[in-house]
């Protein structure tokens, strides 16, 4: 960060920085869904990261969290939520809780959210901060998200926040008819294509959305 940026950051309050990020790096880059923009304005990203990183909370970049994982870039969180076409009565599964930030954004838009994480420490931290921030409609569970969460299936939308070699059959099978799976897929662990897979009865339609780079989805139907 340059000295000019640092001075400007210090002068702006954290709420102004959140508003400015939503306007300049999310709305101006094409995210239009009013529910998504309202969610991005509501969730306090600084609560989901280490306090030492607070000055970077509203930079549009991923940041490190525990267990060598990352909190996703805000623009990508907003893009995935928009492309999942989530409505207020929807039941949503997120695979890859990480910090819990993405789940909080989804929780502002949907009726109920289940979010699954493979690292128990991240499950505990995310559940605590989501409780503290008042997200009573977000349920954090531990497990291998490549297998989905059959106890709460089917889902109107599933959002996967780690890169997979392909779309897990279990996740496709846990969509309602018309349900959307948003997932980064690619044969390299380093870069992927973000796709939307829509269930139409027993068939599935795939659309390419954007080139992305996520940490690997590790599990039975992942890497
Ligand atoms: N959505 C998160 C946030 O807002 O902080 C960012 C998630 S981070 C990019 C990806 C997460 O997926 C990591 O926390 C990682 O441990 C988790 N993950 C990877 N494979 C998984 C699996 N099979 N089941 C559940 N979580 C998994």
mmCIF file of C-alpha atoms and ligand atoms in Angstrom:
data_model
loop_
_atom_site.group_PDB
_atom_site.id
_atom_site.type_symbol
_atom_site.label_atom_id
_atom_site.label_comp_id
_atom_site.label_asym_id
_atom_site.label_seq_id
_atom_site.Cartn_x
_atom_site.Cartn_y
_atom_site.Cartn_z
ATOM 1 C CA UNK A 1 0.000 0.000 0.000
ATOM 2 C CA UNK A 2 1.461 3.449 -0.927
ATOM 3 C CA UNK A 3 1.793 6.259 1.645
ATOM 4 C CA UNK A 4 -1.033 8.108 -0.121
ATOM 5 C CA UNK A 5 -3.310 5.056 0.178
ATOM 6 C CA UNK A 6 -2.297 4.531 3.808
ATOM 7 C CA UNK A 7 -3.122 8.128 4.729
ATOM 8 C CA UNK A 8 -6.451 7.913 2.921
ATOM 9 C CA UNK A 9 -7.250 4.584 4.634
ATOM 10 C CA UNK A 10 -6.492 6.047 8.052
ATOM 11 C CA UNK A 11 -8.805 8.995 7.414
ATOM 12 C CA UNK A 12 -11.728 6.867 6.255
ATOM 13 C CA UNK A 13 -13.824 5.054 8.855
ATOM 14 C CA UNK A 14 -14.264 1.311 8.399
ATOM 15 C CA UNK A 15 -17.921 1.661 7.331
ATOM 16 C CA UNK A 16 -16.922 4.155 4.637
ATOM 17 C CA UNK A 17 -14.241 1.764 3.426
ATOM 18 C CA UNK A 18 -16.797 -1.036 3.148
ATOM 19 C CA UNK A 19 -19.180 1.230 1.212
ATOM 20 C CA UNK A 20 -16.404 2.391 -1.090
ATOM 21 C CA UNK A 21 -15.316 -1.210 -1.759
ATOM 22 C CA UNK A 22 -18.878 -2.249 -2.625
ATOM 23 C CA UNK A 23 -19.277 0.680 -5.003
ATOM 24 C CA UNK A 24 -15.884 0.650 -6.693
ATOM 25 C CA UNK A 25 -14.876 -2.988 -6.805
ATOM 26 C CA UNK A 26 -18.234 -4.782 -6.879
ATOM 27 C CA UNK A 27 -21.062 -2.654 -8.314
ATOM 28 C CA UNK A 28 -18.840 -0.802 -10.806
ATOM 29 C CA UNK A 29 -17.468 -4.146 -12.016
ATOM 30 C CA UNK A 30 -20.887 -5.425 -12.975
ATOM 31 C CA UNK A 31 -22.577 -7.064 -9.955
ATOM 32 C CA UNK A 32 -26.156 -5.755 -10.069
ATOM 33 C CA UNK A 33 -28.304 -8.002 -7.830
ATOM 34 C CA UNK A 34 -29.609 -5.624 -5.116
ATOM 35 C CA UNK A 35 -29.767 -8.436 -2.536
ATOM 36 C CA UNK A 36 -26.101 -9.264 -3.126
ATOM 37 C CA UNK A 37 -25.031 -5.610 -2.945
ATOM 38 C CA UNK A 38 -27.053 -5.137 0.268
ATOM 39 C CA UNK A 39 -25.396 -8.237 1.762
ATOM 40 C CA UNK A 40 -21.917 -6.996 0.838
ATOM 41 C CA UNK A 41 -22.779 -3.678 2.546
ATOM 42 C CA UNK A 42 -24.026 -5.486 5.664
ATOM 43 C CA UNK A 43 -21.342 -8.064 6.474
ATOM 44 C CA UNK A 44 -18.375 -6.722 8.451
ATOM 45 C CA UNK A 45 -15.447 -8.476 6.783
ATOM 46 C CA UNK A 46 -13.066 -7.217 9.457
ATOM 47 C CA UNK A 47 -14.792 -9.551 11.979
ATOM 48 C CA UNK A 48 -13.802 -12.627 9.965
ATOM 49 C CA UNK A 49 -10.035 -11.962 9.806
ATOM 50 C CA UNK A 50 -7.186 -11.611 12.261
ATOM 51 C CA UNK A 51 -7.341 -8.131 13.891
ATOM 52 C CA UNK A 52 -3.778 -7.434 12.673
ATOM 53 C CA UNK A 53 -5.152 -7.463 9.093
ATOM 54 C CA UNK A 54 -7.995 -5.014 9.750
ATOM 55 C CA UNK A 55 -6.454 -2.301 7.550
ATOM 56 C CA UNK A 56 -6.660 -4.697 4.602
ATOM 57 C CA UNK A 57 -10.249 -5.824 5.271
ATOM 58 C CA UNK A 58 -11.689 -3.795 2.392
ATOM 59 C CA UNK A 59 -8.985 -4.379 -0.174
ATOM 60 C CA UNK A 60 -10.423 -6.539 -2.932
ATOM 61 C CA UNK A 61 -8.076 -9.446 -2.325
ATOM 62 C CA UNK A 62 -8.003 -12.797 -0.549
ATOM 63 C CA UNK A 63 -6.322 -12.728 2.891
ATOM 64 C CA UNK A 64 -4.707 -15.499 4.942
ATOM 65 C CA UNK A 65 -6.686 -17.259 7.678
ATOM 66 C CA UNK A 66 -5.716 -20.231 9.872
ATOM 67 C CA UNK A 67 -4.715 -23.691 8.546
ATOM 68 C CA UNK A 68 -3.047 -22.158 5.467
ATOM 69 C CA UNK A 69 -6.442 -21.215 3.969
ATOM 70 C CA UNK A 70 -7.826 -17.890 2.717
ATOM 71 C CA UNK A 71 -10.864 -15.661 3.063
ATOM 72 C CA UNK A 72 -12.057 -15.109 -0.515
ATOM 73 C CA UNK A 73 -11.754 -11.869 -2.491
ATOM 74 C CA UNK A 74 -14.960 -9.824 -1.950
ATOM 75 C CA UNK A 75 -15.668 -9.406 -5.688
ATOM 76 C CA UNK A 76 -15.571 -13.182 -6.169
ATOM 77 C CA UNK A 77 -17.859 -13.732 -3.142
ATOM 78 C CA UNK A 78 -20.352 -11.276 -4.667
ATOM 79 C CA UNK A 79 -20.021 -12.750 -8.166
ATOM 80 C CA UNK A 80 -20.640 -16.301 -6.906
ATOM 81 C CA UNK A 81 -23.662 -15.207 -4.861
ATOM 82 C CA UNK A 82 -25.125 -13.343 -7.856
ATOM 83 C CA UNK A 83 -24.508 -16.191 -10.285
ATOM 84 C CA UNK A 84 -26.160 -18.647 -7.864
ATOM 85 C CA UNK A 85 -29.392 -16.601 -8.372
ATOM 86 C CA UNK A 86 -30.376 -16.939 -4.736
ATOM 87 C CA UNK A 87 -33.834 -15.844 -3.598
ATOM 88 C CA UNK A 88 -35.025 -14.979 -0.091
ATOM 89 C CA UNK A 89 -36.784 -18.329 0.428
ATOM 90 C CA UNK A 90 -33.830 -20.440 -0.792
ATOM 91 C CA UNK A 91 -31.946 -23.104 1.144
ATOM 92 C CA UNK A 92 -28.255 -22.943 0.289
ATOM 93 C CA UNK A 93 -25.193 -25.136 0.895
ATOM 94 C CA UNK A 94 -21.721 -23.588 0.910
ATOM 95 C CA UNK A 95 -18.758 -25.975 0.637
ATOM 96 C CA UNK A 96 -15.596 -24.477 2.210
ATOM 97 C CA UNK A 97 -16.549 -22.308 5.198
ATOM 98 C CA UNK A 98 -13.045 -20.928 5.743
ATOM 99 C CA UNK A 99 -13.515 -17.776 7.823
ATOM 100 C CA UNK A 100 -17.336 -17.820 7.572
ATOM 101 C CA UNK A 101 -17.454 -14.530 5.586
ATOM 102 C CA UNK A 102 -18.965 -16.026 2.417
ATOM 103 C CA UNK A 103 -21.532 -17.919 4.505
ATOM 104 C CA UNK A 104 -22.521 -14.647 6.201
ATOM 105 C CA UNK A 105 -23.052 -12.992 2.803
ATOM 106 C CA UNK A 106 -25.208 -15.949 1.679
ATOM 107 C CA UNK A 107 -27.033 -15.816 5.022
ATOM 108 C CA UNK A 108 -28.091 -12.204 4.338
ATOM 109 C CA UNK A 109 -29.740 -13.268 1.060
ATOM 110 C CA UNK A 110 -31.140 -16.787 1.617
ATOM 111 C CA UNK A 111 -33.608 -18.209 4.135
ATOM 112 C CA UNK A 112 -31.182 -20.817 5.471
ATOM 113 C CA UNK A 113 -27.546 -21.703 4.826
ATOM 114 C CA UNK A 114 -25.516 -24.784 5.686
ATOM 115 C CA UNK A 115 -21.770 -24.349 5.353
ATOM 116 C CA UNK A 116 -19.353 -27.267 5.559
ATOM 117 C CA UNK A 117 -15.624 -27.171 6.363
ATOM 118 C CA UNK A 118 -13.034 -29.966 6.664
ATOM 119 C CA UNK A 119 -10.774 -28.265 9.270
ATOM 120 C CA UNK A 120 -12.311 -28.491 12.774
ATOM 121 C CA UNK A 121 -10.446 -25.325 13.965
ATOM 122 C CA UNK A 122 -11.988 -23.280 11.139
ATOM 123 C CA UNK A 123 -15.431 -24.734 11.915
ATOM 124 C CA UNK A 124 -15.112 -23.616 15.519
ATOM 125 C CA UNK A 125 -13.858 -20.101 14.685
ATOM 126 C CA UNK A 126 -16.434 -19.502 11.954
ATOM 127 C CA UNK A 127 -19.327 -20.784 14.087
ATOM 128 C CA UNK A 128 -18.288 -18.428 16.895
ATOM 129 C CA UNK A 129 -18.006 -15.295 14.748
ATOM 130 C CA UNK A 130 -21.244 -16.068 12.866
ATOM 131 C CA UNK A 131 -23.005 -16.429 16.239
ATOM 132 C CA UNK A 132 -21.443 -13.201 17.516
ATOM 133 C CA UNK A 133 -22.533 -11.353 14.357
ATOM 134 C CA UNK A 134 -26.106 -12.653 14.731
ATOM 135 C CA UNK A 135 -26.318 -15.036 11.754
ATOM 136 C CA UNK A 136 -28.816 -17.463 13.325
ATOM 137 C CA UNK A 137 -29.828 -18.857 9.908
ATOM 138 C CA UNK A 138 -26.280 -20.105 9.097
ATOM 139 C CA UNK A 139 -25.362 -23.613 10.284
ATOM 140 C CA UNK A 140 -21.660 -24.523 10.318
ATOM 141 C CA UNK A 141 -20.893 -28.237 10.010
ATOM 142 C CA UNK A 142 -17.690 -30.266 9.831
ATOM 143 C CA UNK A 143 -17.015 -32.814 7.124
ATOM 144 C CA UNK A 144 -15.993 -33.562 3.562
ATOM 145 C CA UNK A 145 -18.067 -31.141 1.508
ATOM 146 C CA UNK A 146 -17.412 -33.060 -1.722
ATOM 147 C CA UNK A 147 -20.097 -35.405 -0.390
ATOM 148 C CA UNK A 148 -22.495 -32.521 0.259
ATOM 149 C CA UNK A 149 -24.718 -32.519 3.340
ATOM 150 C CA UNK A 150 -27.421 -35.152 2.789
ATOM 151 C CA UNK A 151 -29.106 -34.381 6.146
ATOM 152 C CA UNK A 152 -30.312 -30.992 4.837
ATOM 153 C CA UNK A 153 -30.555 -31.744 1.072
ATOM 154 C CA UNK A 154 -31.969 -30.876 -1.414
ATOM 155 C CA UNK A 155 -30.695 -27.324 -1.904
ATOM 156 C CA UNK A 156 -31.809 -24.524 -4.222
ATOM 157 C CA UNK A 157 -28.163 -23.508 -4.639
ATOM 158 C CA UNK A 158 -24.741 -24.906 -3.752
ATOM 159 C CA UNK A 159 -21.668 -22.643 -3.751
ATOM 160 C CA UNK A 160 -18.240 -24.303 -3.650
ATOM 161 C CA UNK A 161 -15.371 -22.048 -2.569
ATOM 162 C CA UNK A 162 -12.439 -24.347 -3.406
ATOM 163 C CA UNK A 163 -11.181 -25.587 -6.780
ATOM 164 C CA UNK A 164 -12.229 -29.102 -7.850
ATOM 165 C CA UNK A 165 -10.996 -31.381 -10.648
ATOM 166 C CA UNK A 166 -14.665 -31.770 -11.659
ATOM 167 C CA UNK A 167 -18.163 -31.255 -10.258
ATOM 168 C CA UNK A 168 -18.797 -33.909 -7.558
ATOM 169 C CA UNK A 169 -21.756 -36.186 -8.429
ATOM 170 C CA UNK A 170 -22.938 -35.985 -4.819
ATOM 171 C CA UNK A 171 -23.369 -32.198 -5.087
ATOM 172 C CA UNK A 172 -25.236 -32.384 -8.403
ATOM 173 C CA UNK A 173 -27.522 -34.998 -6.837
ATOM 174 C CA UNK A 174 -28.358 -32.706 -3.895
ATOM 175 C CA UNK A 175 -29.807 -29.925 -6.087
ATOM 176 C CA UNK A 176 -33.560 -29.407 -6.448
ATOM 177 C CA UNK A 177 -34.894 -29.421 -10.019
ATOM 178 C CA UNK A 178 -33.803 -25.995 -11.329
ATOM 179 C CA UNK A 179 -31.112 -25.763 -8.614
ATOM 180 C CA UNK A 180 -27.718 -24.144 -9.330
ATOM 181 C CA UNK A 181 -24.222 -25.376 -8.431
ATOM 182 C CA UNK A 182 -21.477 -22.720 -8.603
ATOM 183 C CA UNK A 183 -18.057 -24.346 -8.588
ATOM 184 C CA UNK A 184 -14.479 -23.616 -9.742
ATOM 185 C CA UNK A 185 -13.323 -26.598 -11.848
ATOM 186 C CA UNK A 186 -10.046 -27.311 -13.591
ATOM 187 C CA UNK A 187 -7.473 -29.997 -14.156
ATOM 188 C CA UNK A 188 -4.803 -27.843 -12.448
ATOM 189 C CA UNK A 189 -4.780 -27.241 -8.697
ATOM 190 C CA UNK A 190 -3.717 -23.635 -9.381
ATOM 191 C CA UNK A 191 -6.341 -22.232 -11.736
ATOM 192 C CA UNK A 192 -9.919 -23.033 -12.592
ATOM 193 C CA UNK A 193 -12.972 -21.947 -14.561
ATOM 194 C CA UNK A 194 -15.926 -20.874 -12.440
ATOM 195 C CA UNK A 195 -18.999 -22.657 -13.795
ATOM 196 C CA UNK A 196 -22.733 -22.743 -13.102
ATOM 197 C CA UNK A 197 -24.361 -26.160 -13.362
ATOM 198 C CA UNK A 198 -28.160 -26.061 -13.438
ATOM 199 C CA UNK A 199 -30.225 -29.178 -12.792
ATOM 200 C CA UNK A 200 -33.018 -29.845 -15.299
ATOM 201 C CA UNK A 201 -34.662 -33.067 -14.151
ATOM 202 C CA UNK A 202 -32.036 -35.755 -14.630
ATOM 203 C CA UNK A 203 -29.796 -33.648 -16.865
ATOM 204 C CA UNK A 204 -27.374 -30.860 -16.052
ATOM 205 C CA UNK A 205 -26.558 -27.741 -18.075
ATOM 206 C CA UNK A 206 -23.084 -26.167 -17.631
ATOM 207 C CA UNK A 207 -22.182 -22.514 -18.292
ATOM 208 C CA UNK A 208 -18.699 -20.961 -18.015
ATOM 209 C CA UNK A 209 -18.610 -17.787 -15.895
ATOM 210 C CA UNK A 210 -15.010 -16.604 -15.265
ATOM 211 C CA UNK A 211 -11.385 -17.652 -14.868
ATOM 212 C CA UNK A 212 -10.571 -17.942 -11.148
ATOM 213 C CA UNK A 213 -7.921 -19.202 -8.735
ATOM 214 C CA UNK A 214 -8.947 -21.034 -5.542
ATOM 215 C CA UNK A 215 -7.270 -23.281 -2.966
ATOM 216 C CA UNK A 216 -7.909 -26.990 -3.737
ATOM 217 C CA UNK A 217 -11.089 -28.835 -2.781
ATOM 218 C CA UNK A 218 -9.673 -31.820 -0.891
ATOM 219 C CA UNK A 219 -11.837 -34.905 -0.398
ATOM 220 C CA UNK A 220 -13.456 -38.068 -1.743
ATOM 221 C CA UNK A 221 -14.736 -36.329 -4.876
ATOM 222 C CA UNK A 222 -12.029 -33.609 -4.908
ATOM 223 C CA UNK A 223 -8.212 -33.671 -5.104
HETATM 224 N N1 LIG B 1 -15.713 -19.006 1.807
HETATM 225 C C1 LIG B 1 -14.539 -18.838 2.602
HETATM 226 C C2 LIG B 1 -14.492 -17.502 3.292
HETATM 227 O O1 LIG B 1 -15.305 -16.626 2.975
HETATM 228 O O2 LIG B 1 -13.620 -17.331 4.145
HETATM 229 C C3 LIG B 1 -13.274 -19.046 1.841
HETATM 230 C C4 LIG B 1 -12.974 -20.457 1.700
HETATM 231 S S1 LIG B 1 -11.341 -20.934 1.303
HETATM 232 C C5 LIG B 1 -11.037 -20.160 -0.228
HETATM 233 C C6 LIG B 1 -11.700 -22.632 0.873
HETATM 234 C C7 LIG B 1 -12.053 -23.487 2.066
HETATM 235 O O3 LIG B 1 -12.456 -24.769 1.577
HETATM 236 C C8 LIG B 1 -10.879 -23.751 3.010
HETATM 237 O O4 LIG B 1 -11.216 -23.343 4.298
HETATM 238 C C9 LIG B 1 -10.691 -25.267 2.936
HETATM 239 O O5 LIG B 1 -10.276 -25.847 4.152
HETATM 240 C C10 LIG B 1 -12.074 -25.726 2.543
HETATM 241 N N2 LIG B 1 -12.166 -27.051 1.945
HETATM 242 C C11 LIG B 1 -11.341 -27.630 1.031
HETATM 243 N N3 LIG B 1 -11.794 -28.856 0.730
HETATM 244 C C12 LIG B 1 -12.918 -29.056 1.458
HETATM 245 C C13 LIG B 1 -13.850 -30.124 1.578
HETATM 246 N N4 LIG B 1 -13.744 -31.260 0.897
HETATM 247 N N5 LIG B 1 -14.889 -29.977 2.429
HETATM 248 C C14 LIG B 1 -15.053 -28.842 3.136
HETATM 249 N N6 LIG B 1 -14.201 -27.801 3.076
HETATM 250 C C15 LIG B 1 -13.154 -27.902 2.234
#
